[in-house]
Amino acid sequence: MDGPHDDNTLVLGIESSCDETAASVVRGGREVLSSIVASQHDLHRKFGGVVPEIASRAHIERIIPVLTESLDAAGVTQDRLSAIAVGHRPGLIGSLLVGVAAAKTLAWTLGVPLVGVDHIKAHLYAAALNEDPIEYPAIGLVVSGGHTSLYDVRSPLDMRLCGRTIDDAVGEAYDKVAAILELGFPGGPIVDKMAQTGEVTTRFPRTLLDPDSLDFSFSGVKTSVLYHVRGQPVGRGRDATFEREASALSAEEKANVCASFQEAVADVLTKKLGRVVEHLSRDGVSPRSLVIGGGVSANSLVRSRCVEFGAEHGLAVRLPAMKYCIDNAAMIAGLGHHQLLAGQTAGLDLNAVATTELN
Ligand code: KG4
Ligand code: ZN
């Protein structure tokens, strides 16, 4: 077994915070030997969103086969593992508990350290997987289904929140726009694909909040898309009816809505990145990199805008490989390696926690 001071650790990562059951073996924090992700999208599709109770039950059914597959695919036997890392926060509590219970059981049985990893920190590490180490200080942008936040990142383990969404997360807004347009679930990838065939024909609002604010708000643009597609509401709240159905729009019109929405979102993200550069420079910090993570970092326009932004501001842009944008366990194992070397291990009393530690 590799010792915890060894840079060549073999860490088994487990991820079960939402609707992906995932396990991965990573060597030395960056070399991904296996990354198995069992998605539950088919189970949640008919409900138009993730149903927590269904998610936790599906994790229970899948966790053992996924763990076995990750070891087999890596060609690694359990006795060679240096540590077990588990995403224990933030997420759906019933889902997190499945991964945490599996991780504790394995760590205890094998007699290896247990590491509790924050899922948001792990998203900001995903870009280092199978790539060069990230150069710090870095600006961190997490864009996922549950989070939209900016960070001042000093190392894989050390970061400070600069701003976050005050309402919807950007991935959530994508999913809701897809629902408004009746495009399916999860909506982000579908809206992204449709946007590429459409044109920007409508200027949806870019909510920037106070002139100096680093926070985000995406509920306005989502509502604007709703009214644009379905007309003005008659009545209020859940009882509201609309002038027309989404089916009144042609495929081409829907694609234009997607392109226009995506443009508005990308504008807001880059505008806020500009602001964070100003804020950091006022504090005497010159970032070397821009690190992006979370499901929406798979978005084609977000990726290209971030690359442009990095070129303009002299920042190395670190985008995760597509398979490490969405939830995966390689990012958990990778970051777990750094925590292991830093002595940040957990006891068997490790808990699942619904919120991130980065508030
Ligand atoms: O990071 P993630 O897998 O789960 C959370 O931690 O939330 O992110 C999932 C989110 C979903 O809202 C999904 O629609 C969105 O990421 N997403 C995308 C794309 N791929 C996934 N949004 C926009 N464009 C994409 N290509
Ligand atoms: Zn995530």
GROMACS .gro file of C-alpha atoms and ligand atoms in nm:
model
  386
    1MET     CA    1   0.000   0.000   0.000
    2ASP     CA    2   0.123   0.352  -0.078
    3GLY     CA    3   0.172   0.559   0.235
    4PRO     CA    4  -0.012   0.889   0.282
    5HIS     CA    5   0.313   1.086   0.233
    6ASP     CA    6   0.367   0.928  -0.104
    7ASP     CA    7   0.297   1.146  -0.407
    8ASN     CA    8   0.196   0.830  -0.591
    9THR     CA    9  -0.116   0.759  -0.390
   10LEU     CA   10  -0.401   0.549  -0.524
   11VAL     CA   11  -0.721   0.716  -0.407
   12LEU     CA   12  -1.066   0.570  -0.462
   13GLY     CA   13  -1.321   0.850  -0.499
   14ILE     CA   14  -1.696   0.819  -0.447
   15GLU     CA   15  -1.957   1.071  -0.561
   16SER     CA   16  -2.332   1.046  -0.494
   17SER     CA   17  -2.441   1.403  -0.416
   18CYS     CA   18  -2.722   1.430  -0.670
   19ASP     CA   19  -2.830   1.195  -0.948
   20GLU     CA   20  -2.498   1.046  -1.058
   21THR     CA   21  -2.353   0.742  -0.881
   22ALA     CA   22  -1.980   0.758  -0.950
   23ALA     CA   23  -1.653   0.596  -0.846
   24SER     CA   24  -1.300   0.650  -0.968
   25VAL     CA   25  -0.940   0.555  -0.900
   26VAL     CA   26  -0.685   0.835  -0.937
   27ARG     CA   27  -0.307   0.801  -0.900
   28GLY     CA   28  -0.103   1.085  -0.756
   29GLY     CA   29  -0.397   1.326  -0.760
   30ARG     CA   30  -0.412   1.370  -1.137
   31GLU     CA   31  -0.378   1.046  -1.330
   32VAL     CA   32  -0.727   0.904  -1.376
   33LEU     CA   33  -0.709   0.524  -1.390
   34SER     CA   34  -1.087   0.483  -1.406
   35SER     CA   35  -1.395   0.704  -1.384
   36ILE     CA   36  -1.731   0.530  -1.378
   37VAL     CA   37  -2.048   0.739  -1.378
   38ALA     CA   38  -2.395   0.581  -1.361
   39SER     CA   39  -2.643   0.853  -1.448
   40GLN     CA   40  -3.005   0.837  -1.330
   41HIS     CA   41  -3.148   1.077  -1.588
   42ASP     CA   42  -3.388   0.814  -1.721
   43LEU     CA   43  -3.545   0.772  -1.377
   44HIS     CA   44  -3.606   1.144  -1.323
   45ARG     CA   45  -3.697   1.251  -1.676
   46LYS     CA   46  -4.071   1.204  -1.647
   47PHE     CA   47  -4.076   1.428  -1.337
   48GLY     CA   48  -3.881   1.705  -1.514
   49GLY     CA   49  -3.625   1.722  -1.231
   50VAL     CA   50  -3.438   1.516  -0.974
   51VAL     CA   51  -3.667   1.346  -0.719
   52PRO     CA   52  -3.456   1.307  -0.402
   53GLU     CA   53  -3.618   0.987  -0.276
   54ILE     CA   54  -3.581   0.815  -0.612
   55ALA     CA   55  -3.220   0.936  -0.632
   56SER     CA   56  -3.117   0.791  -0.297
   57ARG     CA   57  -3.279   0.455  -0.369
   58ALA     CA   58  -3.107   0.436  -0.707
   59HIS     CA   59  -2.770   0.516  -0.543
   60ILE     CA   60  -2.819   0.222  -0.306
   61GLU     CA   61  -2.881  -0.013  -0.599
   62ARG     CA   62  -2.587   0.115  -0.801
   63ILE     CA   63  -2.310   0.192  -0.555
   64ILE     CA   64  -2.159  -0.157  -0.524
   65PRO     CA   65  -2.157  -0.236  -0.900
   66VAL     CA   66  -2.010   0.110  -0.972
   67LEU     CA   67  -1.737   0.063  -0.710
   68THR     CA   68  -1.651  -0.282  -0.842
   69GLU     CA   69  -1.640  -0.154  -1.198
   70SER     CA   70  -1.413   0.136  -1.106
   71LEU     CA   71  -1.157  -0.098  -0.945
   72ASP     CA   72  -1.176  -0.346  -1.233
   73ALA     CA   73  -1.139  -0.075  -1.497
   74ALA     CA   74  -0.838   0.069  -1.311
   75GLY     CA   75  -0.684  -0.276  -1.272
   76VAL     CA   76  -0.641  -0.205  -0.903
   77THR     CA   77  -0.722  -0.437  -0.615
   78GLN     CA   78  -0.868  -0.298  -0.293
   79ASP     CA   79  -0.558  -0.379  -0.089
   80ARG     CA   80  -0.352  -0.132  -0.295
   81LEU     CA   81  -0.571   0.170  -0.216
   82SER     CA   82  -0.411   0.451  -0.013
   83ALA     CA   83  -0.737   0.618   0.094
   84ILE     CA   84  -1.109   0.646   0.028
   85ALA     CA   85  -1.233   0.995  -0.061
   86VAL     CA   86  -1.602   1.076  -0.065
   87GLY     CA   87  -1.800   1.383  -0.167
   88HIS     CA   88  -1.983   1.441   0.162
   89ARG     CA   89  -2.114   1.794   0.097
   90PRO     CA   90  -2.306   1.975  -0.049
   91GLY     CA   91  -2.595   1.783  -0.204
   92LEU     CA   92  -2.915   1.591  -0.141
   93ILE     CA   93  -2.878   1.447   0.206
   94GLY     CA   94  -3.026   1.106   0.128
   95SER     CA   95  -2.801   1.073  -0.177
   96LEU     CA   96  -2.486   1.187   0.004
   97LEU     CA   97  -2.549   0.937   0.284
   98VAL     CA   98  -2.520   0.643   0.044
   99GLY     CA   99  -2.172   0.746  -0.072
  100VAL     CA  100  -2.061   0.834   0.279
  101ALA     CA  101  -2.177   0.499   0.419
  102ALA     CA  102  -2.000   0.310   0.140
  103ALA     CA  103  -1.680   0.512   0.190
  104LYS     CA  104  -1.677   0.459   0.566
  105THR     CA  105  -1.734   0.087   0.525
  106LEU     CA  106  -1.449   0.054   0.278
  107ALA     CA  107  -1.207   0.271   0.476
  108TRP     CA  108  -1.279   0.080   0.796
  109THR     CA  109  -1.260  -0.263   0.630
  110LEU     CA  110  -0.937  -0.187   0.447
  111GLY     CA  111  -0.781   0.009   0.733
  112VAL     CA  112  -0.704   0.313   0.515
  113PRO     CA  113  -0.775   0.683   0.577
  114LEU     CA  114  -1.115   0.833   0.496
  115VAL     CA  115  -1.125   1.177   0.334
  116GLY     CA  116  -1.438   1.397   0.319
  117VAL     CA  117  -1.434   1.616   0.008
  118ASP     CA  118  -1.641   1.928  -0.065
  119HIS     CA  119  -1.806   1.877  -0.406
  120ILE     CA  120  -1.770   2.246  -0.502
  121LYS     CA  121  -1.397   2.250  -0.428
  122ALA     CA  122  -1.371   1.931  -0.632
  123HIS     CA  123  -1.539   2.097  -0.935
  124LEU     CA  124  -1.263   2.361  -0.917
  125TYR     CA  125  -1.002   2.085  -0.925
  126ALA     CA  126  -1.150   1.886  -1.219
  127ALA     CA  127  -0.949   2.084  -1.478
  128ALA     CA  128  -0.625   1.940  -1.337
  129LEU     CA  129  -0.727   1.579  -1.406
  130ASN     CA  130  -0.495   1.419  -1.663
  131GLU     CA  131  -0.348   1.769  -1.718
  132ASP     CA  132  -0.077   1.994  -1.574
  133PRO     CA  133  -0.128   2.131  -1.225
  134ILE     CA  134  -0.330   2.453  -1.205
  135GLU     CA  135  -0.125   2.767  -1.147
  136TYR     CA  136  -0.239   2.976  -0.852
  137PRO     CA  137  -0.369   3.229  -0.759
  138ALA     CA  138  -0.667   3.155  -0.978
  139ILE     CA  139  -1.014   3.291  -1.033
  140GLY     CA  140  -1.260   3.008  -0.978
  141LEU     CA  141  -1.600   2.996  -1.146
  142VAL     CA  142  -1.839   2.717  -1.049
  143VAL     CA  143  -2.140   2.688  -1.279
  144SER     CA  144  -2.357   2.388  -1.197
  145GLY     CA  145  -2.715   2.284  -1.138
  146GLY     CA  146  -2.702   2.398  -0.777
  147HIS     CA  147  -2.428   2.664  -0.770
  148THR     CA  148  -2.308   2.970  -0.954
  149SER     CA  149  -2.020   3.117  -0.760
  150LEU     CA  150  -1.691   3.302  -0.798
  151TYR     CA  151  -1.386   3.223  -0.586
  152ASP     CA  152  -1.042   3.360  -0.513
  153VAL     CA  153  -0.849   3.032  -0.529
  154ARG     CA  154  -0.501   3.003  -0.376
  155SER     CA  155  -0.449   2.627  -0.388
  156PRO     CA  156  -0.664   2.316  -0.446
  157LEU     CA  157  -0.763   2.338  -0.078
  158ASP     CA  158  -0.765   2.710  -0.011
  159MET     CA  159  -1.030   2.936  -0.163
  160ARG     CA  160  -1.257   3.222  -0.065
  161LEU     CA  161  -1.609   3.295  -0.192
  162CYS     CA  162  -1.631   3.628  -0.381
  163GLY     CA  163  -1.988   3.613  -0.512
  164ARG     CA  164  -2.276   3.375  -0.574
  165THR     CA  165  -2.624   3.358  -0.715
  166ILE     CA  166  -2.897   3.515  -0.508
  167ASP     CA  167  -3.167   3.302  -0.675
  168ASP     CA  168  -3.138   3.039  -0.951
  169ALA     CA  169  -2.813   2.865  -1.037
  170VAL     CA  170  -2.717   2.895  -1.402
  171GLY     CA  171  -2.767   2.521  -1.468
  172GLU     CA  172  -3.108   2.546  -1.305
  173ALA     CA  173  -3.195   2.834  -1.538
  174TYR     CA  174  -3.088   2.620  -1.836
  175ASP     CA  175  -3.306   2.334  -1.712
  176LYS     CA  176  -3.604   2.566  -1.661
  177VAL     CA  177  -3.566   2.724  -2.005
  178ALA     CA  178  -3.562   2.374  -2.155
  179ALA     CA  179  -3.879   2.294  -1.959
  180ILE     CA  180  -4.047   2.616  -2.082
  181LEU     CA  181  -3.960   2.519  -2.439
  182GLU     CA  182  -4.062   2.156  -2.372
  183LEU     CA  183  -3.724   2.028  -2.485
  184GLY     CA  184  -3.660   1.756  -2.222
  185PHE     CA  185  -3.442   1.688  -1.919
  186PRO     CA  186  -3.167   1.764  -1.824
  187GLY     CA  187  -3.207   2.077  -2.029
  188GLY     CA  188  -2.858   2.227  -2.037
  189PRO     CA  189  -2.705   2.006  -2.306
  190ILE     CA  190  -3.023   2.026  -2.520
  191VAL     CA  191  -3.045   2.406  -2.503
  192ASP     CA  192  -2.672   2.425  -2.584
  193LYS     CA  193  -2.715   2.205  -2.891
  194MET     CA  194  -3.023   2.388  -3.016
  195ALA     CA  195  -2.857   2.726  -2.960
  196GLN     CA  196  -2.586   2.628  -3.205
  197THR     CA  197  -2.845   2.600  -3.482
  198GLY     CA  198  -3.024   2.923  -3.389
  199GLU     CA  199  -2.957   3.296  -3.407
  200VAL     CA  200  -2.960   3.564  -3.141
  201THR     CA  201  -3.290   3.736  -3.224
  202THR     CA  202  -3.406   3.859  -2.881
  203ARG     CA  203  -3.219   4.060  -2.622
  204PHE     CA  204  -3.305   3.896  -2.290
  205PRO     CA  205  -3.212   4.090  -1.973
  206ARG     CA  206  -2.858   4.076  -1.834
  207THR     CA  207  -2.906   4.111  -1.458
  208LEU     CA  208  -2.586   4.253  -1.311
  209LEU     CA  209  -2.717   4.375  -0.972
  210ASP     CA  210  -2.527   4.665  -0.806
  211PRO     CA  211  -2.246   4.812  -1.019
  212ASP     CA  212  -1.980   4.654  -0.802
  213SER     CA  213  -2.163   4.331  -0.714
  214LEU     CA  214  -2.002   3.994  -0.776
  215ASP     CA  215  -2.329   3.812  -0.711
  216PHE     CA  216  -2.549   3.663  -0.983
  217SER     CA  217  -2.922   3.650  -1.051
  218PHE     CA  218  -3.076   3.433  -1.322
  219SER     CA  219  -3.443   3.429  -1.229
  220GLY     CA  220  -3.513   3.745  -1.436
  221VAL     CA  221  -3.381   3.604  -1.761
  222LYS     CA  222  -3.571   3.280  -1.705
  223THR     CA  223  -3.901   3.466  -1.647
  224SER     CA  224  -3.832   3.681  -1.949
  225VAL     CA  225  -3.791   3.367  -2.161
  226LEU     CA  226  -4.119   3.232  -2.017
  227TYR     CA  227  -4.315   3.545  -2.115
  228HIS     CA  228  -4.145   3.563  -2.453
  229VAL     CA  229  -4.241   3.203  -2.532
  230ARG     CA  230  -4.589   3.184  -2.379
  231GLY     CA  231  -4.707   3.545  -2.374
  232GLN     CA  232  -4.833   3.736  -2.072
  233PRO     CA  233  -4.973   3.536  -1.778
  234VAL     CA  234  -5.337   3.556  -1.685
  235GLY     CA  235  -5.377   3.501  -1.309
  236ARG     CA  236  -5.095   3.447  -1.061
  237GLY     CA  237  -4.854   3.181  -0.937
  238ARG     CA  238  -4.923   2.816  -1.016
  239ASP     CA  239  -5.275   2.895  -1.136
  240ALA     CA  240  -5.150   3.132  -1.406
  241THR     CA  241  -5.246   3.053  -1.762
  242PHE     CA  242  -5.070   3.191  -2.067
  243GLU     CA  243  -5.167   3.330  -2.403
  244ARG     CA  244  -5.013   3.037  -2.592
  245GLU     CA  245  -4.837   2.702  -2.558
  246ALA     CA  246  -4.466   2.647  -2.628
  247SER     CA  247  -4.576   2.427  -2.918
  248ALA     CA  248  -4.685   2.747  -3.097
  249LEU     CA  249  -4.314   2.809  -3.167
  250SER     CA  250  -4.144   2.642  -3.462
  251ALA     CA  251  -3.821   2.447  -3.408
  252GLU     CA  252  -3.634   2.740  -3.564
  253GLU     CA  253  -3.795   2.989  -3.324
  254LYS     CA  254  -3.710   2.766  -3.030
  255ALA     CA  255  -3.350   2.746  -3.145
  256ASN     CA  256  -3.340   3.127  -3.162
  257VAL     CA  257  -3.472   3.151  -2.805
  258CYS     CA  258  -3.199   2.908  -2.695
  259ALA     CA  259  -2.930   3.111  -2.873
  260SER     CA  260  -3.060   3.440  -2.729
  261PHE     CA  261  -3.084   3.298  -2.375
  262GLN     CA  262  -2.737   3.147  -2.397
  263GLU     CA  263  -2.593   3.477  -2.519
  264ALA     CA  264  -2.746   3.663  -2.222
  265VAL     CA  265  -2.607   3.408  -1.975
  266ALA     CA  266  -2.258   3.414  -2.127
  267ASP     CA  267  -2.256   3.796  -2.123
  268VAL     CA  268  -2.339   3.799  -1.752
  269LEU     CA  269  -2.073   3.542  -1.668
  270THR     CA  270  -1.797   3.728  -1.854
  271LYS     CA  271  -1.906   4.063  -1.713
  272LYS     CA  272  -1.878   3.922  -1.360
  273LEU     CA  273  -1.539   3.770  -1.440
  274GLY     CA  274  -1.426   4.119  -1.540
  275ARG     CA  275  -1.548   4.253  -1.209
  276VAL     CA  276  -1.369   3.988  -1.007
  277VAL     CA  277  -1.042   4.070  -1.184
  278GLU     CA  278  -1.092   4.435  -1.076
  279HIS     CA  279  -1.177   4.336  -0.720
  280LEU     CA  280  -0.873   4.114  -0.688
  281SER     CA  281  -0.639   4.373  -0.838
  282ARG     CA  282  -0.768   4.627  -0.582
  283ASP     CA  283  -0.666   4.372  -0.317
  284GLY     CA  284  -0.322   4.339  -0.480
  285VAL     CA  285  -0.391   3.990  -0.621
  286SER     CA  286  -0.283   3.907  -0.979
  287PRO     CA  287  -0.445   3.578  -1.077
  288ARG     CA  288  -0.253   3.351  -1.314
  289SER     CA  289  -0.541   3.125  -1.415
  290LEU     CA  290  -0.913   3.110  -1.465
  291VAL     CA  291  -1.051   2.774  -1.345
  292ILE     CA  292  -1.402   2.672  -1.439
  293GLY     CA  293  -1.602   2.376  -1.315
  294GLY     CA  294  -1.951   2.230  -1.288
  295GLY     CA  295  -2.199   2.100  -1.544
  296VAL     CA  296  -2.237   2.430  -1.730
  297SER     CA  297  -1.861   2.442  -1.795
  298ALA     CA  298  -1.949   2.186  -2.065
  299ASN     CA  299  -2.145   2.460  -2.244
  300SER     CA  300  -1.999   2.552  -2.583
  301LEU     CA  301  -2.050   2.929  -2.552
  302VAL     CA  302  -1.937   2.945  -2.188
  303ARG     CA  303  -1.620   2.760  -2.290
  304SER     CA  304  -1.541   2.984  -2.585
  305ARG     CA  305  -1.619   3.305  -2.392
  306CYS     CA  306  -1.393   3.196  -2.106
  307VAL     CA  307  -1.111   3.123  -2.351
  308GLU     CA  308  -1.154   3.473  -2.502
  309PHE     CA  309  -1.167   3.628  -2.155
  310GLY     CA  310  -0.848   3.450  -2.053
  311ALA     CA  311  -0.666   3.565  -2.367
  312GLU     CA  312  -0.772   3.927  -2.305
  313HIS     CA  313  -0.662   3.920  -1.941
  314GLY     CA  314  -0.347   3.709  -1.967
  315LEU     CA  315  -0.495   3.419  -1.772
  316ALA     CA  316  -0.434   3.050  -1.836
  317VAL     CA  317  -0.785   2.915  -1.891
  318ARG     CA  318  -0.842   2.578  -1.727
  319LEU     CA  319  -1.155   2.407  -1.854
  320PRO     CA  320  -1.218   2.048  -1.745
  321ALA     CA  321  -1.234   1.779  -2.013
  322MET     CA  322  -1.602   1.735  -2.104
  323LYS     CA  323  -1.640   1.415  -1.900
  324TYR     CA  324  -1.512   1.593  -1.587
  325CYS     CA  325  -1.747   1.893  -1.620
  326ILE     CA  326  -2.052   1.707  -1.496
  327ASP     CA  327  -2.054   1.523  -1.165
  328ASN     CA  328  -1.788   1.254  -1.145
  329ALA     CA  329  -1.577   1.085  -0.881
  330ALA     CA  330  -1.235   1.150  -1.040
  331MET     CA  331  -1.248   1.509  -0.917
  332ILE     CA  332  -1.329   1.377  -0.567
  333ALA     CA  333  -1.039   1.130  -0.572
  334GLY     CA  334  -0.804   1.393  -0.720
  335LEU     CA  335  -0.877   1.651  -0.455
  336GLY     CA  336  -0.887   1.375  -0.192
  337HIS     CA  337  -0.519   1.310  -0.270
  338HIS     CA  338  -0.428   1.668  -0.175
  339GLN     CA  339  -0.633   1.649   0.144
  340LEU     CA  340  -0.466   1.319   0.231
  341LEU     CA  341  -0.118   1.470   0.189
  342ALA     CA  342  -0.225   1.772   0.395
  343GLY     CA  343  -0.341   1.542   0.673
  344GLN     CA  344  -0.704   1.641   0.625
  345THR     CA  345  -0.853   1.301   0.694
  346ALA     CA  346  -1.184   1.226   0.862
  347GLY     CA  347  -1.300   0.993   1.135
  348LEU     CA  348  -1.577   0.738   1.099
  349ASP     CA  349  -1.809   1.005   1.237
  350LEU     CA  350  -1.787   1.190   0.901
  351ASN     CA  351  -2.129   1.332   0.820
  352ALA     CA  352  -2.323   1.410   0.505
  353VAL     CA  353  -2.389   1.786   0.497
  354ALA     CA  354  -2.637   1.960   0.266
  355THR     CA  355  -2.435   2.282   0.228
  356THR     CA  356  -2.085   2.361   0.102
  357GLU     CA  357  -1.814   2.470   0.344
  358LEU     CA  358  -1.735   2.758   0.107
  359ASN     CA  359  -1.987   3.015   0.230
  360KG4     O1  360  -2.224   1.982  -1.191
  360KG4     P1  361  -2.347   1.913  -1.232
  360KG4     O2  362  -2.333   1.781  -1.307
  360KG4     O3  363  -2.438   1.884  -1.109
  360KG4     C1  364  -2.445   1.972  -1.001
  360KG4     O4  365  -2.353   1.970  -0.916
  360KG4     O5  366  -2.542   2.052  -1.001
  360KG4     O6  367  -2.432   2.015  -1.320
  360KG4     C2  368  -2.555   1.979  -1.378
  360KG4     C3  369  -2.610   2.098  -1.453
  360KG4     C4  370  -2.751   2.076  -1.505
  360KG4     O7  371  -2.830   2.188  -1.472
  360KG4     C5  372  -2.731   2.063  -1.657
  360KG4     O8  373  -2.842   2.105  -1.732
  360KG4     C6  374  -2.613   2.157  -1.677
  360KG4     O9  375  -2.528   2.130  -1.567
  360KG4     N1  376  -2.541   2.131  -1.804
  360KG4     C7  377  -2.531   2.222  -1.903
  360KG4     C8  378  -2.459   2.159  -2.008
  360KG4     N2  379  -2.427   2.032  -1.968
  360KG4     C9  380  -2.478   2.017  -1.841
  360KG4     N3  381  -2.576   2.348  -1.913
  360KG4    C10  382  -2.550   2.415  -2.027
  360KG4     N4  383  -2.485   2.362  -2.132
  360KG4    C11  384  -2.437   2.235  -2.128
  360KG4     N5  385  -2.371   2.184  -2.232
  361ZN      ZN  386  -2.171   1.915  -0.937
   0.00000   0.00000   0.00000
